mmCIF file of N, CA and C in Angstrom:
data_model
loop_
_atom_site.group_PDB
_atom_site.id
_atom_site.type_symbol
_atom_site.label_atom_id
_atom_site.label_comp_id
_atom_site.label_asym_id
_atom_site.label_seq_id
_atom_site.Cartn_x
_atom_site.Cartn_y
_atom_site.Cartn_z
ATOM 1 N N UNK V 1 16.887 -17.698 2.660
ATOM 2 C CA UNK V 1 17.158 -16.475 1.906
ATOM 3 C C UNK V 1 15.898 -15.966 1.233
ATOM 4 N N UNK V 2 15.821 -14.707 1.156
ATOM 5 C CA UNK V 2 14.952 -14.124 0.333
ATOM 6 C C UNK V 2 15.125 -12.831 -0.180
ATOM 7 N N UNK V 3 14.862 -13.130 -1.735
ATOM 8 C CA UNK V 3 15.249 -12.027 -2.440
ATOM 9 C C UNK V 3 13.920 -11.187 -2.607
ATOM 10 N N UNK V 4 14.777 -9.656 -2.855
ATOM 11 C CA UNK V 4 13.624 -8.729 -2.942
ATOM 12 C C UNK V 4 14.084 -7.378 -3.842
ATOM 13 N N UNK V 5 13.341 -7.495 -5.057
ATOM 14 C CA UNK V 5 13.382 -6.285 -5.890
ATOM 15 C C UNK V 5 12.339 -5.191 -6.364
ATOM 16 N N UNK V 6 12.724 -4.472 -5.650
ATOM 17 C CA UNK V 6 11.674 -3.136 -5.934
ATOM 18 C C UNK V 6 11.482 -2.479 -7.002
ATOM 19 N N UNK V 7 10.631 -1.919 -7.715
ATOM 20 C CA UNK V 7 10.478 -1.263 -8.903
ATOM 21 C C UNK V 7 9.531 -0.237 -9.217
ATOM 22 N N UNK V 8 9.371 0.496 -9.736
ATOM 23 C CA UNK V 8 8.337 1.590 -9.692
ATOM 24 C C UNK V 8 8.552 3.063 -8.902
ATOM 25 N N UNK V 9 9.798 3.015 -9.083
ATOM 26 C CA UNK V 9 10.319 4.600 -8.825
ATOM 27 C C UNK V 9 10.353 5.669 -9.897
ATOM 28 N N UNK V 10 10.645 6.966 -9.862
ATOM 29 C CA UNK V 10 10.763 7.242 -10.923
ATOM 30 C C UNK V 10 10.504 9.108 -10.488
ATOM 31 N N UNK V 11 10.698 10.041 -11.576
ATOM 32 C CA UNK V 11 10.462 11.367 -11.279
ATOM 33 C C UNK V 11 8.757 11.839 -11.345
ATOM 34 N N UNK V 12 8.550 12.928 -9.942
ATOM 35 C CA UNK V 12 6.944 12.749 -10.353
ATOM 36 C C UNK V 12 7.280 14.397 -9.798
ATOM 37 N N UNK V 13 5.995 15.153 -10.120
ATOM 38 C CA UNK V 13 5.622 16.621 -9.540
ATOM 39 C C UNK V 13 5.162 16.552 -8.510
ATOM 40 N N UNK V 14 5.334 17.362 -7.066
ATOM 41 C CA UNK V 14 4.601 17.397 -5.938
ATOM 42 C C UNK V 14 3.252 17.524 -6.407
ATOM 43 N N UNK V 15 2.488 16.703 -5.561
ATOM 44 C CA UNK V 15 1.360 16.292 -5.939
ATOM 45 C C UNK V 15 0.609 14.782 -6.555
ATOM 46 N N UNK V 16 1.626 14.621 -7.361
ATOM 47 C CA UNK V 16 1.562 13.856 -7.899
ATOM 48 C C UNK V 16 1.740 12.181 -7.153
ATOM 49 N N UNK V 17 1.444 11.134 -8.073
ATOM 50 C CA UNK V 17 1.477 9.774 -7.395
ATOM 51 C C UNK V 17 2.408 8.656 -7.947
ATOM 52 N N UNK V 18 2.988 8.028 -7.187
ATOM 53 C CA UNK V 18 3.775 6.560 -7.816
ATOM 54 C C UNK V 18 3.546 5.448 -6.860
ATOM 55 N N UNK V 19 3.420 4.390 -7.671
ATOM 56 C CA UNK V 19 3.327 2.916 -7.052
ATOM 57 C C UNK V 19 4.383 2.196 -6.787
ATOM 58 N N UNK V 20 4.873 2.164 -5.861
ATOM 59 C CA UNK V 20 5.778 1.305 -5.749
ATOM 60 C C UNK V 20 5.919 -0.199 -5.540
ATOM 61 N N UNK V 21 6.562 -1.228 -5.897
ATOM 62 C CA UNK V 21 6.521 -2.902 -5.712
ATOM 63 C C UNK V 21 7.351 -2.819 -5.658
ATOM 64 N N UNK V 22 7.097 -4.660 -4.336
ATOM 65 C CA UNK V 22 8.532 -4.945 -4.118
ATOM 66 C C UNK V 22 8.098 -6.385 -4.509
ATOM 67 N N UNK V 23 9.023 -7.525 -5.376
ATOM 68 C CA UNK V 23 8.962 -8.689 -5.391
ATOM 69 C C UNK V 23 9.859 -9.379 -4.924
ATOM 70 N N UNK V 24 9.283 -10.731 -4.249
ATOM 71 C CA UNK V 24 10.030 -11.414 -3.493
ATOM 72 C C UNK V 24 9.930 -12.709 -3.947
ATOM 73 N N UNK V 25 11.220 -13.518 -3.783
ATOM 74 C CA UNK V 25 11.519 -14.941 -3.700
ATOM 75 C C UNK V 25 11.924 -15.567 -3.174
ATOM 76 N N UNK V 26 12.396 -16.608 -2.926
ATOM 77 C CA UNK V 26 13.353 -17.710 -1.906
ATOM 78 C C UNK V 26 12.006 -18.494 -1.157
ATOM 79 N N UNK V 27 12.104 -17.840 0.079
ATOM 80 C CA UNK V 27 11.185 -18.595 1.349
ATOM 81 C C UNK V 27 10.046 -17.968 1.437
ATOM 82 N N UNK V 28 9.214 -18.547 1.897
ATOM 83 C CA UNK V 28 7.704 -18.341 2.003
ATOM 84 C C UNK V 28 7.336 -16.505 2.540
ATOM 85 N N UNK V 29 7.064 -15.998 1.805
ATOM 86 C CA UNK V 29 6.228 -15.078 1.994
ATOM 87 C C UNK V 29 5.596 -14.192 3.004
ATOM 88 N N UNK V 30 4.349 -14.966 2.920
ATOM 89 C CA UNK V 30 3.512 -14.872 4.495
ATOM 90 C C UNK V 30 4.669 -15.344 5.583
ATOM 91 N N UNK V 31 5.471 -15.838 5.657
ATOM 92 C CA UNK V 31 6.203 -15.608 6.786
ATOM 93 C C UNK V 31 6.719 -14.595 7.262
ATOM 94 N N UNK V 32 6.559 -13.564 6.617
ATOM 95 C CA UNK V 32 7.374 -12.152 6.764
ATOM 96 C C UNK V 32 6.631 -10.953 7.035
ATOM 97 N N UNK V 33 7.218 -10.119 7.417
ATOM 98 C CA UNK V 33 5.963 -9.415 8.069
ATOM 99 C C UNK V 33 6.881 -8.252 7.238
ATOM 100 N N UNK V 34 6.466 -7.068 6.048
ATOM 101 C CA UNK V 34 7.653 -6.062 5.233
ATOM 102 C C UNK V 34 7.152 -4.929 5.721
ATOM 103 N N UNK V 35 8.275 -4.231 5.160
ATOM 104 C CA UNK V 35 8.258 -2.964 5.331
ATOM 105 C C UNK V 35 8.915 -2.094 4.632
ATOM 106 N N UNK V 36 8.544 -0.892 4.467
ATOM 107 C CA UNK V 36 9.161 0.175 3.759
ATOM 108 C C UNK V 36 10.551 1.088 4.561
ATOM 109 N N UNK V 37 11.442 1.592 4.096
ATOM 110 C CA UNK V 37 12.124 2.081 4.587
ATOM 111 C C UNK V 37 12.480 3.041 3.248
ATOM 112 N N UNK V 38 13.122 3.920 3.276
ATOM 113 C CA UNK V 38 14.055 5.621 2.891
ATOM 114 C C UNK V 38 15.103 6.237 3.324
ATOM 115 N N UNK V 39 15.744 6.571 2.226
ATOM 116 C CA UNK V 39 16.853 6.965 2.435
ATOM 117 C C UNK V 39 17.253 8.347 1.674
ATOM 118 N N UNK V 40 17.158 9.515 2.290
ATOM 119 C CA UNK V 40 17.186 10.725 1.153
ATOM 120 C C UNK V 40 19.114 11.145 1.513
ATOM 121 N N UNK V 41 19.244 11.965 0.419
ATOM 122 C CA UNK V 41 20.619 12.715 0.764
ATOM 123 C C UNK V 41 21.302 12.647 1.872
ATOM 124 N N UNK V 42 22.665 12.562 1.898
ATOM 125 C CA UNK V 42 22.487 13.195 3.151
ATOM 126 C C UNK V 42 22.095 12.981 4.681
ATOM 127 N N UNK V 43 21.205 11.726 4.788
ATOM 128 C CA UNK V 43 20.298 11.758 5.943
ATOM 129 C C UNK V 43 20.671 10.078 6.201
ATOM 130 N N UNK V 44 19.900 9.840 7.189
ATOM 131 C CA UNK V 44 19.945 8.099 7.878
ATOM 132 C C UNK V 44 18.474 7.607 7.078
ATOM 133 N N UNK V 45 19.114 6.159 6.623
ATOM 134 C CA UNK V 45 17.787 5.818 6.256
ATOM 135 C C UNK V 45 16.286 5.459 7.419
ATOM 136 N N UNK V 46 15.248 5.634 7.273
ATOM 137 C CA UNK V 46 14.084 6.434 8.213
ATOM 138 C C UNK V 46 12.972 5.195 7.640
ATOM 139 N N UNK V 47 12.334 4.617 8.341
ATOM 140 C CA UNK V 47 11.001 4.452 8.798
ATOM 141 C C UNK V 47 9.927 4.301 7.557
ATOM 142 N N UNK V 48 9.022 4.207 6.758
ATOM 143 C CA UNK V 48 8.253 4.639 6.328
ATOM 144 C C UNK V 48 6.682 3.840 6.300
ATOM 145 N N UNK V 49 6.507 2.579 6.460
ATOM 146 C CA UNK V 49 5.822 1.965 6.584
ATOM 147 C C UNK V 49 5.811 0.233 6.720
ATOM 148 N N UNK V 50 5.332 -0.575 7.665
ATOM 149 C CA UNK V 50 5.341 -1.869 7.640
ATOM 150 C C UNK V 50 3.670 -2.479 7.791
ATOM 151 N N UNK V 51 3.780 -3.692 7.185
ATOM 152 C CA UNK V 51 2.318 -4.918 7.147
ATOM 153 C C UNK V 51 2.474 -6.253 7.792
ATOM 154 N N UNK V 52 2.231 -6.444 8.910
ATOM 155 C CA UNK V 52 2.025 -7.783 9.240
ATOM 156 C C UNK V 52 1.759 -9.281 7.738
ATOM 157 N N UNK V 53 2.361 -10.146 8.688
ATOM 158 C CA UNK V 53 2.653 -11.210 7.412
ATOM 159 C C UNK V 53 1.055 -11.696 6.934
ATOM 160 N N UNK V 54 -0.024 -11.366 7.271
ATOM 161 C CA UNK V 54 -0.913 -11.481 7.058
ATOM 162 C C UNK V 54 -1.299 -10.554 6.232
ATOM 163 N N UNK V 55 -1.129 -9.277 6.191
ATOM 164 C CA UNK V 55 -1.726 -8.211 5.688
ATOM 165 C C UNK V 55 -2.785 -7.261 6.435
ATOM 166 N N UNK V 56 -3.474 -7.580 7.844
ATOM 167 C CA UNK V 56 -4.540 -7.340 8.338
ATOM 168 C C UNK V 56 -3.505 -5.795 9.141
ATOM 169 N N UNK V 57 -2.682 -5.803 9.372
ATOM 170 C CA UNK V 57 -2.528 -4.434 10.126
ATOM 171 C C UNK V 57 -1.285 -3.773 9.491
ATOM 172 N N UNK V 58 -1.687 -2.495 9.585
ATOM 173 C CA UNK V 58 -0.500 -1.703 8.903
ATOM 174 C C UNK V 58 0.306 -0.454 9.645
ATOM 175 N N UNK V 59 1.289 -0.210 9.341
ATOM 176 C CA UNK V 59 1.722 0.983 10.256
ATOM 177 C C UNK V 59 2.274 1.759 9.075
ATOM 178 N N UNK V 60 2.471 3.046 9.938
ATOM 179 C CA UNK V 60 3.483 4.005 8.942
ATOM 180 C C UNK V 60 3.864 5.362 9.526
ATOM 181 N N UNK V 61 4.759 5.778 9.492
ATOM 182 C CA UNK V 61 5.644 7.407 9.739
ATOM 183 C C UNK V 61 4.992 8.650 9.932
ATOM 184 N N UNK V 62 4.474 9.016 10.775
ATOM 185 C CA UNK V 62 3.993 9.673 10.967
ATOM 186 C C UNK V 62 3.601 11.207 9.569
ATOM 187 N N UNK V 63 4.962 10.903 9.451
ATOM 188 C CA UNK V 63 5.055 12.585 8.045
ATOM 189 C C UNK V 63 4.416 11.559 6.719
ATOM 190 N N UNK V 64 3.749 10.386 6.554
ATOM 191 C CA UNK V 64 3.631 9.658 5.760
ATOM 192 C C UNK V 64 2.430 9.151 5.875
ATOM 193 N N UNK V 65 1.394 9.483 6.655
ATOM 194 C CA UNK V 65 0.254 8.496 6.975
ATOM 195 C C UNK V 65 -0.900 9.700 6.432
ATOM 196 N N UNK V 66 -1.909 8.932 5.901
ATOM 197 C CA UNK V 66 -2.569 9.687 5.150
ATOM 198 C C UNK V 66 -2.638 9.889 3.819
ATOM 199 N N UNK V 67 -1.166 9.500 3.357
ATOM 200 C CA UNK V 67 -1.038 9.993 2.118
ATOM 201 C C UNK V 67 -0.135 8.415 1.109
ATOM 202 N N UNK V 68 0.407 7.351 2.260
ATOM 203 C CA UNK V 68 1.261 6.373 1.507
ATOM 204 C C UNK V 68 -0.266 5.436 2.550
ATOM 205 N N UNK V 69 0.050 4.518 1.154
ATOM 206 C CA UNK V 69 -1.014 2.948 1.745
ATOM 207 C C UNK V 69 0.257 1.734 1.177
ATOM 208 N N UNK V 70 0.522 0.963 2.706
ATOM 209 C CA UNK V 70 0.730 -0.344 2.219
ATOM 210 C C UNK V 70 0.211 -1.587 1.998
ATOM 211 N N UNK V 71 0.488 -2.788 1.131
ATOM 212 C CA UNK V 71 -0.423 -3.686 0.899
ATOM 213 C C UNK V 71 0.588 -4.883 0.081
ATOM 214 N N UNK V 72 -0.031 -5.830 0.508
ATOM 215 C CA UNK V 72 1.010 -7.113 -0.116
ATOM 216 C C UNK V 72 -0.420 -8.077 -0.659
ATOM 217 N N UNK V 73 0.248 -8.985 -1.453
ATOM 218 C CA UNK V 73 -0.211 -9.603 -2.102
ATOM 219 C C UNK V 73 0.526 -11.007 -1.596
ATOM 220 N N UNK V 74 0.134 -12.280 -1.012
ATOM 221 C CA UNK V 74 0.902 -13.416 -0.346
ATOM 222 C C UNK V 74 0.488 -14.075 -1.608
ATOM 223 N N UNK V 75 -0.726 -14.362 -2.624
ATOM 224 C CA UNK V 75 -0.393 -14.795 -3.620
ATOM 225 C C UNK V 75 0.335 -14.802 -4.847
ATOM 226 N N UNK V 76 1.103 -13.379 -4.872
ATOM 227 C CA UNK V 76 1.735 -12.809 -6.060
ATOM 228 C C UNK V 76 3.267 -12.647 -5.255
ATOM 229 N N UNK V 77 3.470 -12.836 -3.640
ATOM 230 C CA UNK V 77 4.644 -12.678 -3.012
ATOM 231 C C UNK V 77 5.094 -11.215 -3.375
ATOM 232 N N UNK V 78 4.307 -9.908 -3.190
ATOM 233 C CA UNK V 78 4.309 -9.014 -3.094
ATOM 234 C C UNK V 78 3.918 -8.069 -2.084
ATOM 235 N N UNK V 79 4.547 -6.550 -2.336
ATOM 236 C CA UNK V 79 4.081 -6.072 -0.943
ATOM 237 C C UNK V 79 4.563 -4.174 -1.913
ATOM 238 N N UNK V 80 3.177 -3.628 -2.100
ATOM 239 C CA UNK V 80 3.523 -2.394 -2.508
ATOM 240 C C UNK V 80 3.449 -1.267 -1.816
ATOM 241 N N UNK V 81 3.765 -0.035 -2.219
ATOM 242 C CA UNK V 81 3.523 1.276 -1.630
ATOM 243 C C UNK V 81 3.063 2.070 -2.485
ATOM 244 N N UNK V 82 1.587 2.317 -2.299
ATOM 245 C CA UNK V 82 1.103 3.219 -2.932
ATOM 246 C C UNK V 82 0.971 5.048 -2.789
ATOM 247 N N UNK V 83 1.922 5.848 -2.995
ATOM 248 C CA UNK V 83 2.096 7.303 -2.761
ATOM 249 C C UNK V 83 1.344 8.677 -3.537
ATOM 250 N N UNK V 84 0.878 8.664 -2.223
ATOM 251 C CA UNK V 84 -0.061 10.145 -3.074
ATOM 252 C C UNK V 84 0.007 11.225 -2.661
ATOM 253 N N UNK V 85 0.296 12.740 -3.379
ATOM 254 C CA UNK V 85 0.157 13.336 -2.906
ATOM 255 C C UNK V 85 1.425 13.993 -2.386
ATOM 256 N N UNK V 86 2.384 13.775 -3.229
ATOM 257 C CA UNK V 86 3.757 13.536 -2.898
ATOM 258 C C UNK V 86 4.331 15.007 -3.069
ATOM 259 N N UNK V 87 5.473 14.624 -1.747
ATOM 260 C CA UNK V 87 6.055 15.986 -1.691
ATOM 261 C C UNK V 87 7.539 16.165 -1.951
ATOM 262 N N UNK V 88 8.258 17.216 -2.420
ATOM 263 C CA UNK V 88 9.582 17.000 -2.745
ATOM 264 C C UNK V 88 10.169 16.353 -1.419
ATOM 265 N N UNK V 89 9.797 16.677 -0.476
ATOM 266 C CA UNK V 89 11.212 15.632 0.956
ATOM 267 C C UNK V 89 10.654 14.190 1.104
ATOM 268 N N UNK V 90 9.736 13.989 0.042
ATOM 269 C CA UNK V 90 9.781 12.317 -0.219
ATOM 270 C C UNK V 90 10.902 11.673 -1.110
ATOM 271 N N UNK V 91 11.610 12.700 -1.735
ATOM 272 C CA UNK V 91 12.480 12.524 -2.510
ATOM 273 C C UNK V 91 13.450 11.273 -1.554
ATOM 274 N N UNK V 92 13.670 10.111 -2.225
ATOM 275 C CA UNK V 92 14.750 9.225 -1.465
ATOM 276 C C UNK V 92 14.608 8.040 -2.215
ATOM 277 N N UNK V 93 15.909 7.166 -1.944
ATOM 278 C CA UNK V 93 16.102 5.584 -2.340
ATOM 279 C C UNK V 93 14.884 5.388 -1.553
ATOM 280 N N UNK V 94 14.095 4.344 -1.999
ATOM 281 C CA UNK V 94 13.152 3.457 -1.282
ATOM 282 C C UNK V 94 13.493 1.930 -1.105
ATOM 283 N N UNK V 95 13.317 1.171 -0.329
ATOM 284 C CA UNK V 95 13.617 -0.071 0.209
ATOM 285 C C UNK V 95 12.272 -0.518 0.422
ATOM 286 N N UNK V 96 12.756 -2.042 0.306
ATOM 287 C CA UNK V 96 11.357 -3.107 1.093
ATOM 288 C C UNK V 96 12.531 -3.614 1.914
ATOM 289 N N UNK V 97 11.684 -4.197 2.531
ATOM 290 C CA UNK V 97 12.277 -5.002 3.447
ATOM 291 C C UNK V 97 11.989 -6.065 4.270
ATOM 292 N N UNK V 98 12.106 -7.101 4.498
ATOM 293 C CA UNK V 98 11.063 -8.351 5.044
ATOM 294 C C UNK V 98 12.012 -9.151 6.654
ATOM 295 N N UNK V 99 10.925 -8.951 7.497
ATOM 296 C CA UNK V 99 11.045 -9.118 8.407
ATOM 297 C C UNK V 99 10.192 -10.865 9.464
ATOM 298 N N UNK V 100 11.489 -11.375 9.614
ATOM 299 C CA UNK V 100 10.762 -12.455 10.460
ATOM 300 C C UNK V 100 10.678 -12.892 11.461
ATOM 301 N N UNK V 101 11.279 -12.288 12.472
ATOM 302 C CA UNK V 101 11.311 -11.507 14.087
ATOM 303 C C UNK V 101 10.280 -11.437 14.545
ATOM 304 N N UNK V 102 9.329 -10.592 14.128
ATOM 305 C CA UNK V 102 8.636 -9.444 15.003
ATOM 306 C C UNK V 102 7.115 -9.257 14.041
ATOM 307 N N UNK V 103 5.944 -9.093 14.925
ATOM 308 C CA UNK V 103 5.037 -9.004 14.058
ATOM 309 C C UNK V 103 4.940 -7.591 12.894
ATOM 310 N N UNK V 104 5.842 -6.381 13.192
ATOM 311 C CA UNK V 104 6.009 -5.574 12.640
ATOM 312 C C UNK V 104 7.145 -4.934 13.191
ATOM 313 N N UNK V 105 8.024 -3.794 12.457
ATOM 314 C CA UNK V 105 9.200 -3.226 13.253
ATOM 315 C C UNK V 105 8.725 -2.018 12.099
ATOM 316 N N UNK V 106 9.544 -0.912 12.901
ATOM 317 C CA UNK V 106 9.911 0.230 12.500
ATOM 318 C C UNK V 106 11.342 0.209 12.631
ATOM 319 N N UNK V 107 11.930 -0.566 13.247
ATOM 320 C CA UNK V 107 13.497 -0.356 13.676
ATOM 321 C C UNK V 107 14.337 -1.160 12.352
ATOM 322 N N UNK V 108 14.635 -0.234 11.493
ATOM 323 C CA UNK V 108 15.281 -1.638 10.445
ATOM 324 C C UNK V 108 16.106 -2.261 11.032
ATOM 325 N N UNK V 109 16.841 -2.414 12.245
ATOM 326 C CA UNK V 109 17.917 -3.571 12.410
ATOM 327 C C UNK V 109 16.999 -4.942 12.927
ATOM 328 N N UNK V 110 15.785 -5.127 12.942
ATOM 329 C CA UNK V 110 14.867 -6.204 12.963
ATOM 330 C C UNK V 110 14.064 -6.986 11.883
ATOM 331 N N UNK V 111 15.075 -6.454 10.425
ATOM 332 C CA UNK V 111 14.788 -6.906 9.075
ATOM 333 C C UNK V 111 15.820 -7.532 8.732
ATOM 334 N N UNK V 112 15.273 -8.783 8.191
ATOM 335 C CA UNK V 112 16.268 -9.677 7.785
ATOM 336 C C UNK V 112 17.092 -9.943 6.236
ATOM 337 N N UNK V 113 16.487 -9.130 5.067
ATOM 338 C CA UNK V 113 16.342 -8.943 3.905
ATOM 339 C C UNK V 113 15.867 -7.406 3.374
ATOM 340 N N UNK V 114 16.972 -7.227 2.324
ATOM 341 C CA UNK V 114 16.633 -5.439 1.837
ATOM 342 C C UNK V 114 16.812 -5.692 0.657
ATOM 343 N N UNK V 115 15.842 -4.979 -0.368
ATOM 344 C CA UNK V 115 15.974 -4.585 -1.899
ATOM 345 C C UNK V 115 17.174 -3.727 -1.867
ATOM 346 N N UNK V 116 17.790 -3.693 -3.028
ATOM 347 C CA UNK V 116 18.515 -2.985 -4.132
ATOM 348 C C UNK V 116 18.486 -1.430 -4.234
ATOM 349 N N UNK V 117 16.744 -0.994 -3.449
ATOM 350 C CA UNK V 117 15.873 0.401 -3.634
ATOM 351 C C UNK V 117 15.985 0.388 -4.833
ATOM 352 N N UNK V 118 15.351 1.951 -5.637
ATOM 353 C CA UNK V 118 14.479 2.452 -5.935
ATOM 354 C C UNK V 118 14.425 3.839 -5.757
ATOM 355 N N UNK V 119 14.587 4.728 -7.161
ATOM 356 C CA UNK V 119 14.980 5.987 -6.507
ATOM 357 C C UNK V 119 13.372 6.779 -6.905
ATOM 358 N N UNK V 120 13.289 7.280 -6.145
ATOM 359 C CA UNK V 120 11.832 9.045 -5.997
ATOM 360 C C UNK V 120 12.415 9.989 -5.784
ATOM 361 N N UNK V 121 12.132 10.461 -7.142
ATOM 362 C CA UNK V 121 12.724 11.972 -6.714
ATOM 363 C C UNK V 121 10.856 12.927 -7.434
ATOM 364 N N UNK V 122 10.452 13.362 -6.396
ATOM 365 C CA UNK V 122 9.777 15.062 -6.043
ATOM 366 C C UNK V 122 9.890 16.280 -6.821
ATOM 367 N N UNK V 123 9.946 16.281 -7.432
ATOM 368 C CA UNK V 123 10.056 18.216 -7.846
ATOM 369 C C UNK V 123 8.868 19.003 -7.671
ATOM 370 N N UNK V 124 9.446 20.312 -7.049
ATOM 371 C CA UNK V 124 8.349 21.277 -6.824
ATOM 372 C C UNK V 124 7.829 22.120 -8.048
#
């Protein structure tokens, strides 16, 4: 098992930036390879970024790259999202999510563990 609670949501102005963390416990860490996922109104939760259990490679969403950086910490059993530049249709629950399958997924049904989220909400 491994638990995972996200924190660092909150209301920001387009433009503007928030950090997001996710902390984790139970089983080892570096075994997991996380990822970000979103969920706005309305919509299916979507994609947003994953890190190999190492940290050395990263992916992310196309409407999201450029502007979100992910990054974990295997000594602190962390894994954040740093957002800049933010636009109101970032507005959504945010998720971590930790994966031990696959060296990375975009597909959340290849995550084995989900935070609680984390709400962002955007205003223009």
């Amino acid at each position: 098992q491994v638990q995972l609670v996200e924190s660092g949501g909150g209301l920001v102005q387009a433009g503007g930036s928030l950090r997001l963390s996710c902390a984790a416990s139970g089983r080892t860490f570096s075994n997991y390879a996380m990822g970000w996922f979103r969920q706005a109104p309305g919509k299916e939760r979507e994609f947003v970024a994953a890190i190999t259990w190492s940290g050395s490679n990263t992916y992310y969403a196309y409407s999201v790259k450029g502007r979100f950086t992910i990054s974990r910490d295997n000594a602190k059993n962390t894994v954040d999202l740093q957002m800049n530049s933010l636009k109101p249709e970032d507005t959504a629950v945010y998720y971590c999510a930790a994966n031990s399958r696959t060296y990375y997924s975009a597909d959340e049904r290849t995550y084995d563990y989900w935070g609680q989220g984390t709400q962002v909400t955007v205003t223009s």
